Every structure is written in structure tokens, then in C-alpha cells.
């Protein structure tokens, strides 16, 4: 009995050892297969991620070479179709943009020619028939010249609006203090006072775009000021990723219900008969700031002036 028991015990132990060894071998083989599968899945996911990054950067010609018939293969095929569709859509959009640019240039040139002709005719009438013009007729001619000037400004504004974001941006070191001084010499009349804050930065940016923003905001503040000489102030504060500029005036102010309307194209709050305004200036400002990934808002109330606050990335 003891001998039989010992033999059985040995057989059982040998069987268990063989079973354990086989299980360990199966485990190692399974781990190796899983590692290969994980590596393959990671490589395929990396391809998909690389495609997504390239799409984000504007390259819609990339393709994923993954023909596997599983979920990742289906996702790769869908992404390939998406990039193909995007490529076609953006190619069509670029073509339309080029056509729009061409139209803007041609329209501005062709529309300006008859405007100059009409303006010249009005001037001839004033020069050659000066003695025969009644005060009422002179008033009409002055109004006509004002409307013609506004129409020319409107054409120039539309052309400037169409150009925003379509011209190459050249970055250079810009001293905002100096830039504001140059803008003030152009658009701020001598009877206005302009205070420039002490914390104006010097940084690398698109000088022309920033100059356009300040020029439009300061000229608007001057244009809509109704109480003679005015006071303007430009300040700046560092808010981390951006600089926040504030252009403040002491003009008539803007009611809260119009704070969004003033940024719409062709919108102006003054009567066309009292101000030859095109309603494009603030739309250009907002479009430029949007192109720079910034924001703009207005803080104002009737009779309390207006403050235009915009952010500009460093």
C-alpha cells in the first residue's frame, strides 16, 4: 500500500509539473502574441494620429495605408474618404477665394472709374457755373460730393475687408508706443489729446494688421465725437498668452443693445445724412483680430464714452 501510494504520488507530481510547464509555455506564447498585437495596434493608431495632426495643419492629401478588415481598418478607410472630401472642398474653396479676390480688384477698379468721372463733372459744374448756382443747388452738389466720397470709401472698405487674412503676414519687432505715435499723427487731429499708457510692449507680431486695428479704432473715436475737442486713451495689460489693449474715448457712447450690432458689416449708428460712414471699419477690425485668434468687445453706455477692448497674442 505504501509503495503504491508513493508511486501514485510521484505520478501525480510529475503530471502536475508537466501541466504547469505547459501552462507557462502557453502563457509566454500568449503574452508574445498580445505584445505583437499591441505593437501593431499602436502603430496603426499612430498612423491615424499622424494623419489627424497633418489635417489640423492644413494638409489634406495624406492617406493611411491600412487594408485590415477590422474596426481600425474601417476607421482608416473612413478617414481617407474624409481627407479626400476635405481636399476637394478646400480646393474648390481656394478657387472661389481666388475668384473673389479677382472680383474685388476688378470691381473696385471698374467702379472707381465712373465715380471719378462723376466727381470731375461736379467739380466742372462748380467751377464753370459758379455765378449761376443758387445756394440750394450748392447744397445739393455738396451732398452729391459727400455721397460720392462715401461710395468710394465703401469700395475701398470692401476691398480691404476682402484682403484680410489673404495676404502673407510678415512678422517684425514692433514697439506699440512708436506705432501708436505714428497712427496718431495720421488720424488724431491737433485739438484731440491722446494719452498712451506706460506699459506698451515691444514684441514680434504682424505690424500692418495691428496698425490697421489701431487706425480704425482711433479714427472711429474721432469721427463720432460730437463735443468738439476730445480725449483718447490707449492702455495695455499683460494677461498671459495675450496682451489686452483698451482704446477709450469720451464721446457720445453706445447703448448696450448695439454692442454687437456695430461689428456687423455696413452697420452704423449715425444717420447717413449726418455722417458719411460706410459701416465697414469695425467689421475689418473684428476680422483682423479673429485672424490673429484674439477677441474684441466694447464697454460703453450712452453719454459715457466707449472703450474697445481687444486681445492680441504674443
Short mmCIF file of C-alpha atoms in Angstrom, two decimals:
data_model
loop_
_atom_site.label_atom_id
_atom_site.label_comp_id
_atom_site.label_asym_id
_atom_site.label_seq_id
_atom_site.Cartn_x
_atom_site.Cartn_y
_atom_site.Cartn_z
CA UNK A 1 0.00 0.00 0.00
CA UNK A 2 2.81 2.37 0.95
CA UNK A 3 4.68 1.54 -2.29
CA UNK A 4 1.58 2.03 -4.42
CA UNK A 5 0.82 5.29 -2.65
CA UNK A 6 4.35 6.54 -3.24
CA UNK A 7 4.21 5.65 -6.94
CA UNK A 8 0.84 7.38 -7.33
CA UNK A 9 2.17 10.45 -5.54
CA UNK A 10 5.18 10.60 -7.87
CA UNK A 11 2.96 10.19 -10.94
CA UNK A 12 0.62 12.92 -9.75
CA UNK A 13 3.54 15.28 -9.06
CA UNK A 14 5.06 14.57 -12.48
CA UNK A 15 1.69 15.18 -14.15
CA UNK A 16 1.21 18.45 -12.25
CA UNK A 17 4.73 19.63 -13.15
CA UNK A 18 4.13 18.85 -16.84
CA UNK A 19 0.78 20.66 -16.66
CA UNK A 20 2.38 23.71 -15.05
CA UNK A 21 5.21 23.77 -17.60
CA UNK A 22 2.69 23.59 -20.44
CA UNK A 23 0.60 26.38 -18.92
CA UNK A 24 3.72 28.55 -18.55
CA UNK A 25 4.65 27.93 -22.18
CA UNK A 26 1.13 28.82 -23.28
CA UNK A 27 1.27 31.93 -21.11
CA UNK A 28 4.57 33.06 -22.64
CA UNK A 29 3.28 32.42 -26.14
CA UNK A 30 0.05 34.32 -25.41
CA UNK A 31 2.00 37.25 -23.93
CA UNK A 32 4.22 37.34 -27.01
CA UNK A 33 1.19 37.31 -29.31
CA UNK A 34 -0.51 40.04 -27.26
CA UNK A 35 2.65 42.15 -27.37
CA UNK A 36 2.78 41.79 -31.16
CA UNK A 37 -0.90 42.70 -31.47
CA UNK A 38 -0.47 45.70 -29.14
CA UNK A 39 2.55 46.90 -31.11
CA UNK A 40 0.62 46.55 -34.36
CA UNK A 41 -2.42 48.36 -32.97
CA UNK A 42 -0.19 51.10 -31.53
CA UNK A 43 1.49 51.54 -34.92
CA UNK A 44 -1.86 51.77 -36.69
CA UNK A 45 -3.22 54.24 -34.12
CA UNK A 46 -0.03 56.30 -34.50
CA UNK A 47 -0.69 56.46 -38.26
CA UNK A 48 -4.23 57.66 -37.64
CA UNK A 49 -3.00 60.24 -35.13
CA UNK A 50 -0.31 61.46 -37.55
CA UNK A 51 -2.95 61.87 -40.25
CA UNK A 52 -5.15 63.87 -37.89
CA UNK A 53 -2.23 66.16 -36.99
CA UNK A 54 -1.43 66.75 -40.65
CA UNK A 55 -5.10 67.53 -41.36
CA UNK A 56 -5.07 70.04 -38.47
CA UNK A 57 -2.04 71.71 -40.08
CA UNK A 58 -3.87 72.01 -43.40
CA UNK A 59 -2.51 69.03 -45.36
CA UNK A 60 -5.49 67.17 -46.82
CA UNK A 61 -3.53 64.96 -49.22
CA UNK A 62 -2.37 62.41 -46.60
CA UNK A 63 -3.60 58.83 -46.74
CA UNK A 64 -3.40 55.83 -44.37
CA UNK A 65 -2.17 52.54 -45.85
CA UNK A 66 -4.19 50.12 -43.73
CA UNK A 67 -6.18 47.41 -45.52
CA UNK A 68 -7.06 45.28 -42.47
CA UNK A 69 -10.72 44.27 -42.26
CA UNK A 70 -11.36 45.25 -38.65
CA UNK A 71 -12.57 48.34 -36.79
CA UNK A 72 -9.27 50.20 -37.12
CA UNK A 73 -9.13 49.35 -40.82
CA UNK A 74 -12.67 50.68 -41.24
CA UNK A 75 -11.72 53.85 -39.32
CA UNK A 76 -8.66 54.31 -41.56
CA UNK A 77 -10.81 53.93 -44.68
CA UNK A 78 -13.32 56.47 -43.33
CA UNK A 79 -10.53 58.93 -42.54
CA UNK A 80 -9.10 58.51 -46.03
CA UNK A 81 -12.50 59.31 -47.52
CA UNK A 82 -12.81 62.31 -45.18
CA UNK A 83 -9.43 63.73 -46.22
CA UNK A 84 -10.29 63.18 -49.87
CA UNK A 85 -13.56 65.05 -49.42
CA UNK A 86 -11.83 67.84 -47.49
CA UNK A 87 -9.18 68.14 -50.16
CA UNK A 88 -11.84 68.54 -52.83
CA UNK A 89 -13.85 71.00 -50.75
CA UNK A 90 -10.86 73.17 -49.85
CA UNK A 91 -9.59 73.12 -53.43
CA UNK A 92 -12.98 74.41 -54.53
CA UNK A 93 -12.94 76.97 -51.71
CA UNK A 94 -9.47 78.21 -52.70
CA UNK A 95 -10.68 78.57 -56.27
CA UNK A 96 -13.71 80.56 -55.10
CA UNK A 97 -11.46 82.74 -52.93
CA UNK A 98 -9.20 83.47 -55.88
CA UNK A 99 -12.25 84.34 -57.94
CA UNK A 100 -13.49 86.58 -55.13
CA UNK A 101 -10.11 88.33 -54.90
CA UNK A 102 -10.14 88.88 -58.64
CA UNK A 103 -13.71 90.16 -58.48
CA UNK A 104 -12.82 92.55 -55.63
CA UNK A 105 -9.93 94.04 -57.58
CA UNK A 106 -11.84 94.30 -60.86
CA UNK A 107 -14.97 95.65 -59.18
CA UNK A 108 -13.02 98.24 -57.20
CA UNK A 109 -11.18 99.40 -60.32
CA UNK A 110 -14.23 99.42 -62.59
CA UNK A 111 -16.47 101.11 -60.02
CA UNK A 112 -13.93 103.80 -59.18
CA UNK A 113 -13.61 104.95 -62.78
CA UNK A 114 -17.23 106.20 -63.18
CA UNK A 115 -17.12 107.63 -59.65
CA UNK A 116 -14.11 109.73 -60.54
CA UNK A 117 -15.91 110.80 -63.71
CA UNK A 118 -19.00 111.96 -61.81
CA UNK A 119 -16.83 113.74 -59.23
CA UNK A 120 -14.98 115.52 -62.04
CA UNK A 121 -18.28 116.60 -63.64
CA UNK A 122 -19.49 118.02 -60.30
CA UNK A 123 -16.24 119.97 -60.00
CA UNK A 124 -16.64 121.31 -63.55
CA UNK A 125 -20.17 122.47 -62.73
CA UNK A 126 -18.93 124.25 -59.62
CA UNK A 127 -16.03 125.88 -61.49
CA UNK A 128 -17.75 126.90 -64.73
CA UNK A 129 -21.21 127.78 -63.39
CA UNK A 130 -20.18 129.26 -60.05
CA UNK A 131 -22.05 132.52 -60.67
CA UNK A 132 -25.25 130.78 -61.71
CA UNK A 133 -25.53 128.33 -58.80
CA UNK A 134 -28.17 129.05 -56.21
CA UNK A 135 -27.50 128.28 -52.51
CA UNK A 136 -29.90 125.36 -52.71
CA UNK A 137 -28.12 123.92 -55.75
CA UNK A 138 -24.75 124.30 -53.99
CA UNK A 139 -26.19 122.34 -51.09
CA UNK A 140 -27.25 119.58 -53.46
CA UNK A 141 -23.81 119.49 -55.09
CA UNK A 142 -22.14 119.30 -51.66
CA UNK A 143 -24.42 116.41 -50.73
CA UNK A 144 -23.61 114.70 -54.02
CA UNK A 145 -19.86 115.05 -53.36
CA UNK A 146 -20.38 113.61 -49.89
CA UNK A 147 -22.29 110.61 -51.24
CA UNK A 148 -19.65 110.04 -53.92
CA UNK A 149 -16.89 110.17 -51.30
CA UNK A 150 -18.80 107.70 -49.12
CA UNK A 151 -19.29 105.36 -52.08
CA UNK A 152 -15.56 105.46 -52.84
CA UNK A 153 -14.80 104.78 -49.16
CA UNK A 154 -17.28 101.90 -49.30
CA UNK A 155 -15.49 100.36 -52.29
CA UNK A 156 -12.11 100.77 -50.60
CA UNK A 157 -13.51 99.28 -47.40
CA UNK A 158 -14.92 96.24 -49.19
CA UNK A 159 -11.56 95.70 -50.86
CA UNK A 160 -9.76 95.96 -47.51
CA UNK A 161 -12.28 93.58 -45.90
CA UNK A 162 -11.76 91.03 -48.70
CA UNK A 163 -7.98 91.26 -48.30
CA UNK A 164 -7.94 90.46 -44.57
CA UNK A 165 -6.40 87.04 -43.97
CA UNK A 166 -5.46 86.54 -47.63
CA UNK A 167 -2.16 88.39 -47.68
CA UNK A 168 1.08 86.98 -46.30
CA UNK A 169 1.77 88.14 -42.76
CA UNK A 170 5.28 89.44 -42.16
CA UNK A 171 6.35 89.42 -38.52
CA UNK A 172 8.73 92.01 -37.15
CA UNK A 173 9.65 93.60 -33.87
CA UNK A 174 7.02 96.22 -33.10
CA UNK A 175 7.15 98.94 -30.47
CA UNK A 176 3.48 99.64 -29.76
CA UNK A 177 4.37 103.02 -28.25
CA UNK A 178 6.02 104.12 -31.50
CA UNK A 179 3.28 102.54 -33.60
CA UNK A 180 0.56 104.48 -31.75
CA UNK A 181 2.51 107.71 -32.15
CA UNK A 182 2.68 107.18 -35.91
CA UNK A 183 -1.04 106.31 -36.11
CA UNK A 184 -1.96 109.35 -34.02
CA UNK A 185 -0.06 111.65 -36.41
CA UNK A 186 -2.26 110.35 -39.23
CA UNK A 187 -5.77 110.17 -37.73
CA UNK A 188 -5.91 112.18 -34.48
CA UNK A 189 -6.47 115.94 -35.07
CA UNK A 190 -4.46 118.54 -33.11
CA UNK A 191 -7.41 119.56 -30.92
CA UNK A 192 -7.68 115.99 -29.54
CA UNK A 193 -5.45 114.72 -26.75
CA UNK A 194 -4.18 111.15 -26.82
CA UNK A 195 -2.72 109.53 -23.72
CA UNK A 196 -0.66 106.39 -24.29
CA UNK A 197 -0.22 104.16 -21.23
CA UNK A 198 3.25 103.49 -19.84
CA UNK A 199 3.15 99.69 -20.22
CA UNK A 200 3.13 99.41 -24.02
CA UNK A 201 5.01 96.26 -25.07
CA UNK A 202 7.60 95.61 -27.76
CA UNK A 203 7.15 92.19 -29.34
CA UNK A 204 7.24 90.16 -32.57
CA UNK A 205 3.97 90.45 -34.50
CA UNK A 206 2.30 91.44 -37.76
CA UNK A 207 2.83 95.19 -37.71
CA UNK A 208 0.47 96.06 -40.57
CA UNK A 209 -2.51 94.24 -39.04
CA UNK A 210 -2.01 95.80 -35.60
CA UNK A 211 -1.64 99.21 -37.23
CA UNK A 212 -4.92 98.72 -39.11
CA UNK A 213 -6.72 97.89 -35.86
CA UNK A 214 -5.45 100.97 -34.01
CA UNK A 215 -6.03 103.21 -37.05
CA UNK A 216 -9.67 102.15 -37.39
CA UNK A 217 -10.43 102.38 -33.66
CA UNK A 218 -8.82 105.82 -33.20
CA UNK A 219 -10.28 107.28 -36.40
CA UNK A 220 -13.74 105.98 -35.39
CA UNK A 221 -13.41 107.65 -31.99
CA UNK A 222 -12.54 110.94 -33.69
CA UNK A 223 -15.23 110.66 -36.38
CA UNK A 224 -18.11 110.04 -33.97
CA UNK A 225 -17.05 112.56 -31.31
CA UNK A 226 -19.74 115.25 -31.09
CA UNK A 227 -18.45 117.67 -28.44
CA UNK A 228 -15.51 119.46 -30.06
CA UNK A 229 -12.09 118.56 -28.75
CA UNK A 230 -11.90 115.09 -27.27
CA UNK A 231 -9.70 112.92 -25.09
CA UNK A 232 -8.49 109.48 -26.16
CA UNK A 233 -6.56 106.94 -24.11
CA UNK A 234 -4.84 103.68 -25.04
CA UNK A 235 -3.72 101.31 -22.29
CA UNK A 236 -2.37 97.77 -22.18
CA UNK A 237 -2.04 94.94 -19.69
CA UNK A 238 -0.31 91.57 -19.87
CA UNK A 239 -2.84 88.73 -19.38
CA UNK A 240 -0.51 85.81 -20.01
CA UNK A 241 -0.78 84.42 -23.53
CA UNK A 242 -2.02 87.75 -24.89
CA UNK A 243 -1.77 91.48 -24.45
CA UNK A 244 -5.08 93.21 -23.75
CA UNK A 245 -5.37 96.69 -25.25
CA UNK A 246 -8.07 99.23 -24.44
CA UNK A 247 -8.94 102.20 -26.66
CA UNK A 248 -11.09 104.59 -24.62
CA UNK A 249 -12.81 107.79 -25.77
CA UNK A 250 -15.06 110.39 -24.14
CA UNK A 251 -17.58 110.51 -26.99
CA UNK A 252 -21.35 110.04 -27.01
CA UNK A 253 -21.17 106.36 -26.03
CA UNK A 254 -23.05 103.34 -27.36
CA UNK A 255 -26.22 101.87 -25.89
CA UNK A 256 -25.83 98.24 -24.72
CA UNK A 257 -28.33 96.93 -27.27
CA UNK A 258 -25.97 98.00 -30.08
CA UNK A 259 -22.76 96.49 -28.67
CA UNK A 260 -22.92 93.52 -31.06
CA UNK A 261 -24.56 95.31 -33.99
CA UNK A 262 -21.66 97.75 -34.50
CA UNK A 263 -19.35 94.89 -35.58
CA UNK A 264 -21.67 93.79 -38.39
CA UNK A 265 -20.85 94.72 -41.97
CA UNK A 266 -22.43 98.01 -43.19
CA UNK A 267 -23.88 98.78 -39.73
CA UNK A 268 -23.58 102.35 -38.45
CA UNK A 269 -25.42 104.04 -35.59
CA UNK A 270 -25.47 107.54 -37.09
CA UNK A 271 -27.78 108.95 -39.72
CA UNK A 272 -26.32 108.68 -43.23
CA UNK A 273 -27.14 112.36 -43.74
CA UNK A 274 -25.04 113.48 -40.75
CA UNK A 275 -22.04 111.17 -41.16
CA UNK A 276 -20.66 109.72 -44.37
CA UNK A 277 -19.89 106.37 -42.73
CA UNK A 278 -19.53 103.06 -44.57
CA UNK A 279 -20.07 100.78 -41.56
CA UNK A 280 -17.08 98.60 -42.54
CA UNK A 281 -14.32 99.84 -40.20
CA UNK A 282 -15.25 97.81 -37.12
CA UNK A 283 -16.00 94.76 -39.28
CA UNK A 284 -12.44 94.93 -40.61
CA UNK A 285 -11.13 95.31 -37.06
CA UNK A 286 -13.04 92.26 -35.85
CA UNK A 287 -11.97 90.18 -38.86
CA UNK A 288 -8.29 91.07 -38.35
CA UNK A 289 -8.46 90.22 -34.63
CA UNK A 290 -10.24 86.94 -35.36
CA UNK A 291 -7.48 86.05 -37.84
CA UNK A 292 -4.99 86.62 -35.01
CA UNK A 293 -7.02 84.33 -32.68
CA UNK A 294 -7.91 87.29 -30.47
CA UNK A 295 -11.17 88.74 -29.18
CA UNK A 296 -12.79 92.18 -29.14
CA UNK A 297 -15.63 93.67 -27.14
CA UNK A 298 -16.99 97.11 -26.28
CA UNK A 299 -17.81 98.60 -22.87
CA UNK A 300 -20.00 101.66 -23.16
CA UNK A 301 -23.18 103.42 -22.19
CA UNK A 302 -24.92 106.45 -23.65
CA UNK A 303 -23.13 109.65 -22.66
CA UNK A 304 -20.20 107.84 -21.02
CA UNK A 305 -17.81 107.31 -23.91
CA UNK A 306 -16.80 103.95 -25.35
CA UNK A 307 -13.99 101.55 -24.56
CA UNK A 308 -12.94 98.97 -27.15
CA UNK A 309 -11.01 96.10 -25.54
CA UNK A 310 -9.20 93.61 -27.72
CA UNK A 311 -6.65 90.87 -27.12
CA UNK A 312 -3.59 90.32 -29.29
CA UNK A 313 -1.46 87.16 -28.98
CA UNK A 314 2.17 87.48 -28.02
#
